Every structure is written in C-alpha cells, then in structure tokens.
mmCIF file of C-alpha atoms in Angstrom:
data_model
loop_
_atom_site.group_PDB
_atom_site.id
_atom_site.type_symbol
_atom_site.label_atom_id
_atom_site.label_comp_id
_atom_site.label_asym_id
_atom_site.label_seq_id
_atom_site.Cartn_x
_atom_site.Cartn_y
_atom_site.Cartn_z
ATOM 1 C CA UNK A 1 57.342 129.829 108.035
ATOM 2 C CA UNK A 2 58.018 130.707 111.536
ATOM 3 C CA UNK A 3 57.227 129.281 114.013
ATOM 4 C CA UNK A 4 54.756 130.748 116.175
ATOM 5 C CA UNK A 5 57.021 131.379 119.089
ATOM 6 C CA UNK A 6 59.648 132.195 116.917
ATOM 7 C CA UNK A 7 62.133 135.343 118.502
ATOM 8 C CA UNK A 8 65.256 135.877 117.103
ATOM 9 C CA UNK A 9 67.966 138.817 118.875
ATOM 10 C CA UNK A 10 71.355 139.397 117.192
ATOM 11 C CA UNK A 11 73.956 141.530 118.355
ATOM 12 C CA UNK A 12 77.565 142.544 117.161
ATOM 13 C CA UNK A 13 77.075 139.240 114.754
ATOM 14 C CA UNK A 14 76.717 138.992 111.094
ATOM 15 C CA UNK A 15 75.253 135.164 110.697
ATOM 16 C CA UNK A 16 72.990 133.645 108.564
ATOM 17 C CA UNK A 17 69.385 133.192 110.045
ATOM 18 C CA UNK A 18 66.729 130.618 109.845
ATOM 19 C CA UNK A 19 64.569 132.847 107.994
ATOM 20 C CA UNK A 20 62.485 130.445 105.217
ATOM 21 C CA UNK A 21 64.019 130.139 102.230
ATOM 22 C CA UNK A 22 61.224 131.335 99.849
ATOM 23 C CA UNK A 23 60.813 134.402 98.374
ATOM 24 C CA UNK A 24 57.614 136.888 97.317
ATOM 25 C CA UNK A 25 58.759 135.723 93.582
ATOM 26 C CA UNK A 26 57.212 132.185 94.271
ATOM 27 C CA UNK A 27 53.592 131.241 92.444
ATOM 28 C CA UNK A 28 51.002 130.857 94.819
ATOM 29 C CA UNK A 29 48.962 127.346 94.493
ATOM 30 C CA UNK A 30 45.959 129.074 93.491
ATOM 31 C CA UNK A 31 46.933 132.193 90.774
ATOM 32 C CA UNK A 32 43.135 133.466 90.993
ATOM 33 C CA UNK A 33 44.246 134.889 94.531
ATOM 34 C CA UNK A 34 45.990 137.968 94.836
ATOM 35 C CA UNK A 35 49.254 137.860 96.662
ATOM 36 C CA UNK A 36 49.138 140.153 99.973
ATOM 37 C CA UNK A 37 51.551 143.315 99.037
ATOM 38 C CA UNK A 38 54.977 144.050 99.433
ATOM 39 C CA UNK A 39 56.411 145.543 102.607
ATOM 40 C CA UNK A 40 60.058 146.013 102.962
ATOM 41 C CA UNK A 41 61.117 148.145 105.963
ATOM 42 C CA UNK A 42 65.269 148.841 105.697
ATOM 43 C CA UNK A 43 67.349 149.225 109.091
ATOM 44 C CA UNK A 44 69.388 152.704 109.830
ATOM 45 C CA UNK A 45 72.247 153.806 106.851
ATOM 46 C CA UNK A 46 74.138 155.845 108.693
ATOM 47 C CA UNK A 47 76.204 157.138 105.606
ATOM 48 C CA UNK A 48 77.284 153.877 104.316
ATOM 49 C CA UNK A 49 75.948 154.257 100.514
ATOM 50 C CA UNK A 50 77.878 151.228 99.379
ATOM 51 C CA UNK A 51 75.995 149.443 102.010
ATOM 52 C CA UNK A 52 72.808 151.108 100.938
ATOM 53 C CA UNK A 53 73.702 150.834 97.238
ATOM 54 C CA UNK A 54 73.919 146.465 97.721
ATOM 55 C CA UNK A 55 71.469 146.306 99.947
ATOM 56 C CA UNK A 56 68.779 147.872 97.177
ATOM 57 C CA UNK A 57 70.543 145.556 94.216
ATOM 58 C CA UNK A 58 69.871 142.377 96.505
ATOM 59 C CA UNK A 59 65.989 143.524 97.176
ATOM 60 C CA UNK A 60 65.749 143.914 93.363
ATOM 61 C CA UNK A 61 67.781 140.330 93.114
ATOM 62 C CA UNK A 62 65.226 138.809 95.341
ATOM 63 C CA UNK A 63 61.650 139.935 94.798
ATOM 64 C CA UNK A 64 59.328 139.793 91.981
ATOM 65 C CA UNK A 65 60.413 142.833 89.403
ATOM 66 C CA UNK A 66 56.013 143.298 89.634
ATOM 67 C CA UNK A 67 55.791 142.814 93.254
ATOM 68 C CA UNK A 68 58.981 144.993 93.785
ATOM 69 C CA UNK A 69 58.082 147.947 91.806
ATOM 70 C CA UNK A 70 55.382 148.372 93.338
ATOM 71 C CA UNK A 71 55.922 147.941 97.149
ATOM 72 C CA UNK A 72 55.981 149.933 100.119
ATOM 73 C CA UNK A 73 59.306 150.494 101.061
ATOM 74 C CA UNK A 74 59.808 152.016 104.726
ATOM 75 C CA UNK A 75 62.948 153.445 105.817
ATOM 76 C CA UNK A 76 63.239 153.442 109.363
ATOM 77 C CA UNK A 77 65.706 156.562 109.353
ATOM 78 C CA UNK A 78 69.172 157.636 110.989
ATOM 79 C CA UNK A 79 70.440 158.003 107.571
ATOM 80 C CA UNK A 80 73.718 160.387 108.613
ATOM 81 C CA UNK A 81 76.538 160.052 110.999
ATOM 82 C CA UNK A 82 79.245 157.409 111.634
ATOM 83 C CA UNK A 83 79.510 156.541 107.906
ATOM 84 C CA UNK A 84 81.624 158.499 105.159
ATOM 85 C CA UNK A 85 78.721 159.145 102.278
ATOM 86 C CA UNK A 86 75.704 160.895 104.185
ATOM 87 C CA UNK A 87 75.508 163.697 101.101
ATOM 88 C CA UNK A 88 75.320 160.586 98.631
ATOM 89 C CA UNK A 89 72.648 158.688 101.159
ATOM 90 C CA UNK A 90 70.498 161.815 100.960
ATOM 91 C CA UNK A 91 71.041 162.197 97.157
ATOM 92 C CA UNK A 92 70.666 158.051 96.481
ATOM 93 C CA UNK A 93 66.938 158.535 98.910
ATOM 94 C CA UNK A 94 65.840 161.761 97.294
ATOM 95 C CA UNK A 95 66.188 160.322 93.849
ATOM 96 C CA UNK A 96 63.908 156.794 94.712
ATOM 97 C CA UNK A 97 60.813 158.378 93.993
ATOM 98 C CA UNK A 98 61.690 159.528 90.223
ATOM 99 C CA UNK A 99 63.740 156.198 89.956
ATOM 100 C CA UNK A 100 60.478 153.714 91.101
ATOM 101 C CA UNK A 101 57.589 155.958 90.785
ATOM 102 C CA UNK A 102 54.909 152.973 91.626
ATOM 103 C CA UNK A 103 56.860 152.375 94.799
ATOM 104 C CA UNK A 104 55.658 153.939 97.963
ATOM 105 C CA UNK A 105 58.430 155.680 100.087
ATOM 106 C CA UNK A 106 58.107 156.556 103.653
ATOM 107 C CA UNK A 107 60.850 158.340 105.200
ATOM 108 C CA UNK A 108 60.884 157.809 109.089
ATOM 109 C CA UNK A 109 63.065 160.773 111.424
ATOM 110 C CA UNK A 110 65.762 158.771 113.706
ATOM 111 C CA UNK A 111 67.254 160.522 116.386
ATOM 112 C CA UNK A 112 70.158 161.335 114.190
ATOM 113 C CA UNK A 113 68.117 162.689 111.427
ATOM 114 C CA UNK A 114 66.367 165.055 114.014
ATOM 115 C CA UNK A 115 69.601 166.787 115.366
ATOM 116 C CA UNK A 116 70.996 167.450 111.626
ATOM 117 C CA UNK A 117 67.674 168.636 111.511
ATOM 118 C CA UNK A 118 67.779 170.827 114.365
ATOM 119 C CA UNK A 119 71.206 172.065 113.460
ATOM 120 C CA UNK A 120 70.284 173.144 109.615
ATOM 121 C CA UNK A 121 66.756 174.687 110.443
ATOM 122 C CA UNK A 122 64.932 172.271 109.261
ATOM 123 C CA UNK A 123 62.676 171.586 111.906
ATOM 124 C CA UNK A 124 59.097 173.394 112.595
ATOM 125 C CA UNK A 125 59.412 176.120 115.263
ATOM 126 C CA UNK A 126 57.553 174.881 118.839
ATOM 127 C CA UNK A 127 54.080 174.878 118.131
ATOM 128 C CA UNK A 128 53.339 176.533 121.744
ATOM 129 C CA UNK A 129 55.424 179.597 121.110
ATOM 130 C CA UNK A 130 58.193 178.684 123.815
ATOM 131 C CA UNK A 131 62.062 178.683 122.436
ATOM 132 C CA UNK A 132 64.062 176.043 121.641
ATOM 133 C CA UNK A 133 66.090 177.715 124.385
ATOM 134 C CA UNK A 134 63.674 176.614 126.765
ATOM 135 C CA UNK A 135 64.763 173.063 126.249
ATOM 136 C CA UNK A 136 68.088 173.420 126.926
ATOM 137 C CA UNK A 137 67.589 173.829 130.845
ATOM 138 C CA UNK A 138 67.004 170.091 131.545
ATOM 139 C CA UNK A 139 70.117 168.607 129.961
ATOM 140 C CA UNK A 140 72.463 172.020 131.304
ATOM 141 C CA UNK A 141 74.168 169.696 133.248
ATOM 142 C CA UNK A 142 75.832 167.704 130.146
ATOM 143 C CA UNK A 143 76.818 170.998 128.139
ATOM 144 C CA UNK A 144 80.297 171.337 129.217
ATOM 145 C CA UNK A 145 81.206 167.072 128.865
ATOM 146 C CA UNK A 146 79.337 167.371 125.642
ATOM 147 C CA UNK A 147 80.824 170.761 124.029
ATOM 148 C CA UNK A 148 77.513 171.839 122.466
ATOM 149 C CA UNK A 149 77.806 174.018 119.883
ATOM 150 C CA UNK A 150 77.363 177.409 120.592
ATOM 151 C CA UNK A 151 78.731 179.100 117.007
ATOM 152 C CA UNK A 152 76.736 181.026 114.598
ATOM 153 C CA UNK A 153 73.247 180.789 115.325
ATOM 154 C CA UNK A 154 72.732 178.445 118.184
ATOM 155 C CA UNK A 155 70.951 181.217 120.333
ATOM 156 C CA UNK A 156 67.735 179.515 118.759
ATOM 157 C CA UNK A 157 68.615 175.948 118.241
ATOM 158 C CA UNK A 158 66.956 172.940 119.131
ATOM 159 C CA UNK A 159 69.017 171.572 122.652
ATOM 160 C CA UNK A 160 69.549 168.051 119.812
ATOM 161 C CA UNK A 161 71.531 170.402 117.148
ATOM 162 C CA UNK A 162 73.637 171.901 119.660
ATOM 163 C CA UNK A 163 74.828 167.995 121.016
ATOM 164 C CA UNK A 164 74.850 166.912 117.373
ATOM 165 C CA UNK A 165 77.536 169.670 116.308
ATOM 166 C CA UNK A 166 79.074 170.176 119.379
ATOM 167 C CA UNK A 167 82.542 168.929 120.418
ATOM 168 C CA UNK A 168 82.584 166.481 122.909
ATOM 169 C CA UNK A 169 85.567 166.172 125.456
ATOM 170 C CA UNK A 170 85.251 162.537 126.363
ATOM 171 C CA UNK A 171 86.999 160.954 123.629
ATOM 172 C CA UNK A 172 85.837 157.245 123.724
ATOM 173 C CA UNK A 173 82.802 156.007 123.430
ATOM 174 C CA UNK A 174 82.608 153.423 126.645
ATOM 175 C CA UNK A 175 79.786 151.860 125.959
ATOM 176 C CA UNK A 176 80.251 150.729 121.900
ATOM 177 C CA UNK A 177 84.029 150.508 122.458
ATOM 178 C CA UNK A 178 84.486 153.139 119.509
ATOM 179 C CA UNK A 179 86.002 156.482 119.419
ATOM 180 C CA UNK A 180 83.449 159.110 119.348
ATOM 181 C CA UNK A 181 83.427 161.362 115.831
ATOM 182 C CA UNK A 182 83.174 164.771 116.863
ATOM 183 C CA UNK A 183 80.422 164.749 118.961
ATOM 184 C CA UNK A 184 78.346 162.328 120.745
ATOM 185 C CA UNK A 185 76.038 161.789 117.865
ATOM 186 C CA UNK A 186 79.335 160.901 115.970
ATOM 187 C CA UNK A 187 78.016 163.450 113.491
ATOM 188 C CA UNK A 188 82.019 164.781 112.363
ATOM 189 C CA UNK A 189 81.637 162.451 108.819
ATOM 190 C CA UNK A 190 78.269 163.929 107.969
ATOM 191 C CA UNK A 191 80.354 167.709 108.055
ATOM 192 C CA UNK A 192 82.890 165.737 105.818
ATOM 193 C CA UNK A 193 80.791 164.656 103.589
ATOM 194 C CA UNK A 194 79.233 168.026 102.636
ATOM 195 C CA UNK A 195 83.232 169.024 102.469
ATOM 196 C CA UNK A 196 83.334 171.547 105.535
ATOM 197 C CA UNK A 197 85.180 170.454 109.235
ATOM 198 C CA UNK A 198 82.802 169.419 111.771
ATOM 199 C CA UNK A 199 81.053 171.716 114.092
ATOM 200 C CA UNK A 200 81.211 174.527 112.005
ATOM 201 C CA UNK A 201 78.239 176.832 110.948
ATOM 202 C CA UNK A 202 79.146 176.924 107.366
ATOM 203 C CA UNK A 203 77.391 173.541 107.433
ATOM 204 C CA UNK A 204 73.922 175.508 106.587
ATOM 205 C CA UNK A 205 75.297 176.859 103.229
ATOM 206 C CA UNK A 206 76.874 173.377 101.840
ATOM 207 C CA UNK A 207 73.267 171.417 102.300
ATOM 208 C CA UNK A 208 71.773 171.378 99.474
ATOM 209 C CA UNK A 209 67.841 173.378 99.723
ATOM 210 C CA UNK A 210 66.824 169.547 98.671
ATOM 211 C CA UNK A 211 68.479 167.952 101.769
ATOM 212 C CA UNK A 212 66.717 170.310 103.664
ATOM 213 C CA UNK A 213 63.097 169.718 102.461
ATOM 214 C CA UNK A 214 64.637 165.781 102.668
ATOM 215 C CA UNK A 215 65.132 166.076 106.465
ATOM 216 C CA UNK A 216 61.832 168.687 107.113
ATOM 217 C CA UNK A 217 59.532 165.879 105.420
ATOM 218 C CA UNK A 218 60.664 162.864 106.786
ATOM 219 C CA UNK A 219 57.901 161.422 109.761
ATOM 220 C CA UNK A 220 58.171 160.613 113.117
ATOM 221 C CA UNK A 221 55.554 157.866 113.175
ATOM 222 C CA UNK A 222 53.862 156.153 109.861
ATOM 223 C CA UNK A 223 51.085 153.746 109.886
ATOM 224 C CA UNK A 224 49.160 151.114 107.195
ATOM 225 C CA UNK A 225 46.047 149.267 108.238
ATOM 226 C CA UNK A 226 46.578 146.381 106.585
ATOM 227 C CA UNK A 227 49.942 144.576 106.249
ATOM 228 C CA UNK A 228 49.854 140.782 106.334
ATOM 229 C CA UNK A 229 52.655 138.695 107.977
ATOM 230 C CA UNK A 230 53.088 134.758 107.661
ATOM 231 C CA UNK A 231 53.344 132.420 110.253
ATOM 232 C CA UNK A 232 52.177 128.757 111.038
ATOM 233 C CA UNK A 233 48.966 129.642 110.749
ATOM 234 C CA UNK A 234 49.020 131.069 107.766
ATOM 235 C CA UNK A 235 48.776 135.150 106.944
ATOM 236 C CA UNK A 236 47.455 137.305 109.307
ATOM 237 C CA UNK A 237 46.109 140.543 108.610
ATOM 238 C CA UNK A 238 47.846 143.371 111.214
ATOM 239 C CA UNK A 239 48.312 147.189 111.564
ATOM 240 C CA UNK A 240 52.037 148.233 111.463
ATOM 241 C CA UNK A 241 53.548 150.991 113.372
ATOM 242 C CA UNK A 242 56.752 151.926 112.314
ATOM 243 C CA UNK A 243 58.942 154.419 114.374
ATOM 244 C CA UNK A 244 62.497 155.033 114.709
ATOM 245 C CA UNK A 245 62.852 153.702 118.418
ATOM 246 C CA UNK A 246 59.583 152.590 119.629
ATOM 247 C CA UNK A 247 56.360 153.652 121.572
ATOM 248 C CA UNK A 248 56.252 154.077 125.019
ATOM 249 C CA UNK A 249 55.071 151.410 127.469
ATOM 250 C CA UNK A 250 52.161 152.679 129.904
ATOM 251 C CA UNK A 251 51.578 156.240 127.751
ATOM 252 C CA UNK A 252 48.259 156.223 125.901
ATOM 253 C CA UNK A 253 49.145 155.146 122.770
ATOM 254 C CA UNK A 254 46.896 157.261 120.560
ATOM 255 C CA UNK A 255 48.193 160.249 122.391
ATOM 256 C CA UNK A 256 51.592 159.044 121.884
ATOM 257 C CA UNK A 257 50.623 159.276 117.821
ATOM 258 C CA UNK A 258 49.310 162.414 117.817
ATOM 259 C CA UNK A 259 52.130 164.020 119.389
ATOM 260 C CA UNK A 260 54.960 162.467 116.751
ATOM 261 C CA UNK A 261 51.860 163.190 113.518
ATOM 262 C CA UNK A 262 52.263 167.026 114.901
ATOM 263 C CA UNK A 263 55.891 167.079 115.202
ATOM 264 C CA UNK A 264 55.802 168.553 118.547
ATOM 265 C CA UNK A 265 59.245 170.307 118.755
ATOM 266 C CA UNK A 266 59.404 171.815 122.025
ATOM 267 C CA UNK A 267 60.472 168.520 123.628
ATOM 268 C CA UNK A 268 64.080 168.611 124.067
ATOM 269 C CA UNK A 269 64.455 164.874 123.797
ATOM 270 C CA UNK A 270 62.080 162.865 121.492
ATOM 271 C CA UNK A 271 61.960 159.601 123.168
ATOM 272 C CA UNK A 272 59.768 157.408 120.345
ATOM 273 C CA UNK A 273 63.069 158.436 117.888
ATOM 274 C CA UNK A 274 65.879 158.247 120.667
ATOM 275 C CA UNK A 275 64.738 156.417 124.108
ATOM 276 C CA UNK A 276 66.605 152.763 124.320
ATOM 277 C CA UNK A 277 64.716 150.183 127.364
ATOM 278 C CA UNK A 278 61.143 152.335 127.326
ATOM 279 C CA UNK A 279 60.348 151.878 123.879
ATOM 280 C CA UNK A 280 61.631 148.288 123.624
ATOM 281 C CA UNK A 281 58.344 146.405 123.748
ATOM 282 C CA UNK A 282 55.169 146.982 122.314
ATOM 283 C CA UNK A 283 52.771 148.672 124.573
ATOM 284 C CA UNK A 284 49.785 146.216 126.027
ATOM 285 C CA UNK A 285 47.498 148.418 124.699
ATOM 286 C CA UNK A 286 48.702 147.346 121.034
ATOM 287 C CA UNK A 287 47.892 143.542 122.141
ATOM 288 C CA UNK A 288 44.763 143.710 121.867
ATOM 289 C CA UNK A 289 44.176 143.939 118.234
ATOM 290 C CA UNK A 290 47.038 142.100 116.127
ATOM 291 C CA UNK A 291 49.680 145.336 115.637
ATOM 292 C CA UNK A 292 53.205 144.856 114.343
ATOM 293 C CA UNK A 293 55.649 147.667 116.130
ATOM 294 C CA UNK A 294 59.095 147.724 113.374
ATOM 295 C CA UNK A 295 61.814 150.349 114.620
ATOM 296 C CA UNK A 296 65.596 150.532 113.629
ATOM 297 C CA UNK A 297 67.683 152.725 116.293
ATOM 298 C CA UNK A 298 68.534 149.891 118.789
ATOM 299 C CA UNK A 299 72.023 148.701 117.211
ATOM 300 C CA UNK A 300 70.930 145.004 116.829
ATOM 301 C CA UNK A 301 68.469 142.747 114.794
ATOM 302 C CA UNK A 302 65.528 141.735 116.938
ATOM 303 C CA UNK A 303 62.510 139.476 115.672
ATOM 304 C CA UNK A 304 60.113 138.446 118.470
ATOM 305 C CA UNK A 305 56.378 138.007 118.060
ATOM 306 C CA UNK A 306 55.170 141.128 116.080
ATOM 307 C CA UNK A 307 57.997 143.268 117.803
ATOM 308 C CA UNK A 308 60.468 143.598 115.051
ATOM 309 C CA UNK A 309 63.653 145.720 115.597
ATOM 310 C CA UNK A 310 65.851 146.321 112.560
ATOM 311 C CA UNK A 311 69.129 147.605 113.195
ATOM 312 C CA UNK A 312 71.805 144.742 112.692
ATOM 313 C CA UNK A 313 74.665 147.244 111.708
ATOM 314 C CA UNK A 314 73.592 150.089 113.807
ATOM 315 C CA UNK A 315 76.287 151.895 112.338
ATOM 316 C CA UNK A 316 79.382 149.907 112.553
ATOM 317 C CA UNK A 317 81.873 150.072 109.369
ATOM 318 C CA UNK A 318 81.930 146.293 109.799
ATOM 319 C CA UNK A 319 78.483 145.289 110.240
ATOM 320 C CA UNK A 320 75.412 144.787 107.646
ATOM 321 C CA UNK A 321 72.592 146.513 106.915
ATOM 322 C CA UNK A 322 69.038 144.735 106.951
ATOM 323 C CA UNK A 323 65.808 144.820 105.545
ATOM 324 C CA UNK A 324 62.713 142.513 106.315
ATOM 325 C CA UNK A 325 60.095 141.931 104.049
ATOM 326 C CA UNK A 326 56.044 141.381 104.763
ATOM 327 C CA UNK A 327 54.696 139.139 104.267
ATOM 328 C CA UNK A 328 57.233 136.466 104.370
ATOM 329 C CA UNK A 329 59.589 138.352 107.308
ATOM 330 C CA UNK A 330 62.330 137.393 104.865
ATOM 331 C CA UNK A 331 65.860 139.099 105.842
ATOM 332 C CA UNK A 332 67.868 140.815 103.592
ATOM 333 C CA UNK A 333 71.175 142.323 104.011
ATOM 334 C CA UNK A 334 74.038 143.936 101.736
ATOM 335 C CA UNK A 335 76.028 141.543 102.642
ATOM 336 C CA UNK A 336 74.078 138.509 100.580
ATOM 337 C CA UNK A 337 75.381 137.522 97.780
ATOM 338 C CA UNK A 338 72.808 137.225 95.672
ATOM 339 C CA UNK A 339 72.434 136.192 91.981
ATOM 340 C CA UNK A 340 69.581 136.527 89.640
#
C-alpha cells in the first residue's frame, strides 16, 4: 500500500513507479466479503489509438476478467489533437459500450474535446441567449498571433473553435519545445485524420453524425459517492470528482458543479477543462469530507494525497499513456508489458 504521505509527480519521464505490486485479481483473506468495485480512470489519448489500443489489452491483462467487465471506467478526455488516429479514437470509444456492456463508461470533455466541439456544432447554444460572438471580445487581442479561423461559418462559433482551427503564425511551441500543428491546440492531425487539410470548413461534412453525438455527450464534471481507495490504513470510503483540469481554489465548489452539470457555454474559456496553476489542488472546501479530485490535462503524472493527476504522456509521440485503478491506485500504462 501507500504510504500515507505518499506523493508521487512525474514529468517528461517514462519510469517504473513504486506502485504495490498486487492486483484487483488477488483473493481477499476472507471470500464472504465483497471486494470494493473497480475504478479505472485513463489519462488524455490525444489520437494515439495504438497507445489506446495497448493500454486497454494491459487493463484486461491485469484485472479480474469479473471485476473488469464490470467496472467503471472514466476517461478523463482530450481524446483528439497531436496524435495521427483521432477518427479511430472516436470510433475505438464509441464502440466500448456494445463491446463491454456491464462496464460503465463516462466520457469527460478536455479542453481539446470542447474546441472540436465548438468547431463542428456540437456544443449547446448559450443558455442566456448572448452569442458565441460575445465571447470573442476578451481574447481579441490574440486573434491575429493565433490566426483564428474565420472560414465558413465562424460568424457564430464558439471563441475555442475559432483557436482550435485557426492558423497560428508562431511556429514553435516555446514552452513544450515542439512545433505547433496547425494551430495552437495542435488540432492539424485531427483534420488529417478525417482526410481533409486542416482549418478547413469541410471538416463538418467528414465527421461522422456519431462523432458528433460522441463529442455533444461527453461531461464536463462526473461524480460517484462511493469509491474506496487503499492506503496504510486500510480502504477508505471517498467521493470522486473527476474533471478534465480541476476545480477552482476559493470558488464555491457546489456552484462550480452546477455550472460544468449545465454546460454553460457562454464562457469563452472553460477553466475546470483548460486552466493549468488554479485548478491544481483540491479546493479546502473538499477537505473536509474525504474527496478524491482525478483530472488528466496537466501533461504529467501526479499522485499526492487524494489529488490524483493523470496525464503522463500529455500528448507526446514518445511518452505513455496511464490509467490508475481504485481501489489499489495501481498504474497502468501501454507501455507495460504485460502477460497473462
């Protein structure tokens, strides 16, 4: 188990962990009790479907085929960009439910998910019956660095679609030391995939109607009420909260929920799916009561307390993606080789 002061923060490493080597397939010493459930919650994909493809075959490897079929399996979203595959992603995520039908899915919205989103129409007009236009004015400053898009029907579009499929003129991405892909949500391989050049509007004919609905129904926020967690002494019972990026430190926190639960779209920046250093922690208010907070978003793999942060490739070619599993906070990565 870990230790209860356990933390663990990697970044820009693939290593192997000191996560305890047993796994949810292990008998418990006394088979009259029931073993908590399954929880696996799976960092961003960003189009990599051979990474999501191994990283699925090693969760089957490692968990009980009983306990496995029938967990909860969160995805904690940015499924496009960056990568090569995001059409097969979409197809590989749509198809889970027919595949595993006693599984639970939850779909979280990443930031990335939200501007292909915004750019394909896919996201519920403002329920306060301003524009999207209206969102553009706080960010006008960036439009000209960032190229936003302004082609066939962007006279309406969320200010995130127009970044997403714009062109931007800087061409190198400072701060990750990559070259940017099109635009600054690196969102040019995404256009690829669906076999049209990025930034243009013929985009919103080659998604597929179920890649729409697929991006329309995934969540900003999910809850469960009772997800246990192991530690030295012994499982605790804990609410989880899983967003993309986080919840705000110092905002009310059930206000917080009830904005992402009603989609509120005429926010030009949504900062529980894209904010970075105010959504690192979990809020005080969450202390109080034993609450785990899991996000992807934040490009590295973060483990400290009931703050978990899963994003060790965070979209890198050469980096894994991970998944941690409840109760045990086992890590699991496509990268593992793993036998039965």
């Amino acid at each position: 188990m870990y230790p209860k002061a356990f933390s663990l923060s990697i970044e820009g490493q693939n290593r192997t962990t000191t996560e305890p080597k047993m796994t949810e397939a292990e008998p418990s010493n006394n088979s009259t009790v029931a073993k908590p459930r399954l929880v696996i919650c799976i960092g961003d994909i960003h189009g990599y479907i051979t990474k999501l493809q191994n990283l699925w075959s090693n969760l089957e490897t490692q968990f009980d085929p009983q306990h496995f079929n029938a967990a909860t399996i969160i995805f904690l979203g940015d499924y496009c960009d960056r990568g090569p595959d995001t059409k097969k992603v979409l197809d590989f995520l749509i198809d889970l439910p027919s595949r595993y039908p006693n599984q639970k899915h939850v779909f979280l919205s990443g930031n990335h998910d939200f501007a292909f989103a915004a750019f394909v129409g896919a996201l519920p007009e403002p329920q306060n019956g301003v524009s999207f236009k209206e969102g553009w004015k706080e960010y006008e400053e960036s439009e000209d660095r960032e190229g936003w898009y302004k082609g066939d029907g962007y006279e309406n579009m969320h200010l995130q679609g127009r970044r997403w499929a714009g062109h931007i003129k800087v061409r190198f991405n400072t701060i990750k030391g990559t070259e940017y892909k099109g635009s600054i949500y690196d969102a040019g391989p995404t256009f690829a995939s669906y076999g049209v050049p990025h930034g243009s509007s013929d985009l919103l004919k080659a998604v597929p109607d179920d890649h729409k609905k697929f991006l329309a129904d995934t969540v900003w926020v999910h809850e469960e009420d009772d997800v246990c967690i192991e530690g030295e002494e012994g499982i605790r019972h804990c609410k989880l909260i899983a967003v993309h990026a986080g919840l705000e430190e110092g905002k009310n926190v059930g206000e917080q929920l009830r904005f992402l639960k009603a989609k509120e779209t005429h926010v030009p920046k949504i900062e529980a799916l894209s904010g970075r250093k105010t959504v690192w922690d979990i809020p005080k208010e969450l202390t109080e009561k034993p609450t785990i907070v899991v996000s992807g978003h934040h490009g590295k793999l973060h483990i400290e307390g009931l703050r978990l942060i899963i994003d060790e490739g965070g979209g890198f070619e050469n980096k894994p993606v991970a998944a941690i599993a409840l109760p045990s906070m086992k890590l699991v990565r496509d990268t593992d080789n793993l036998t039965k």
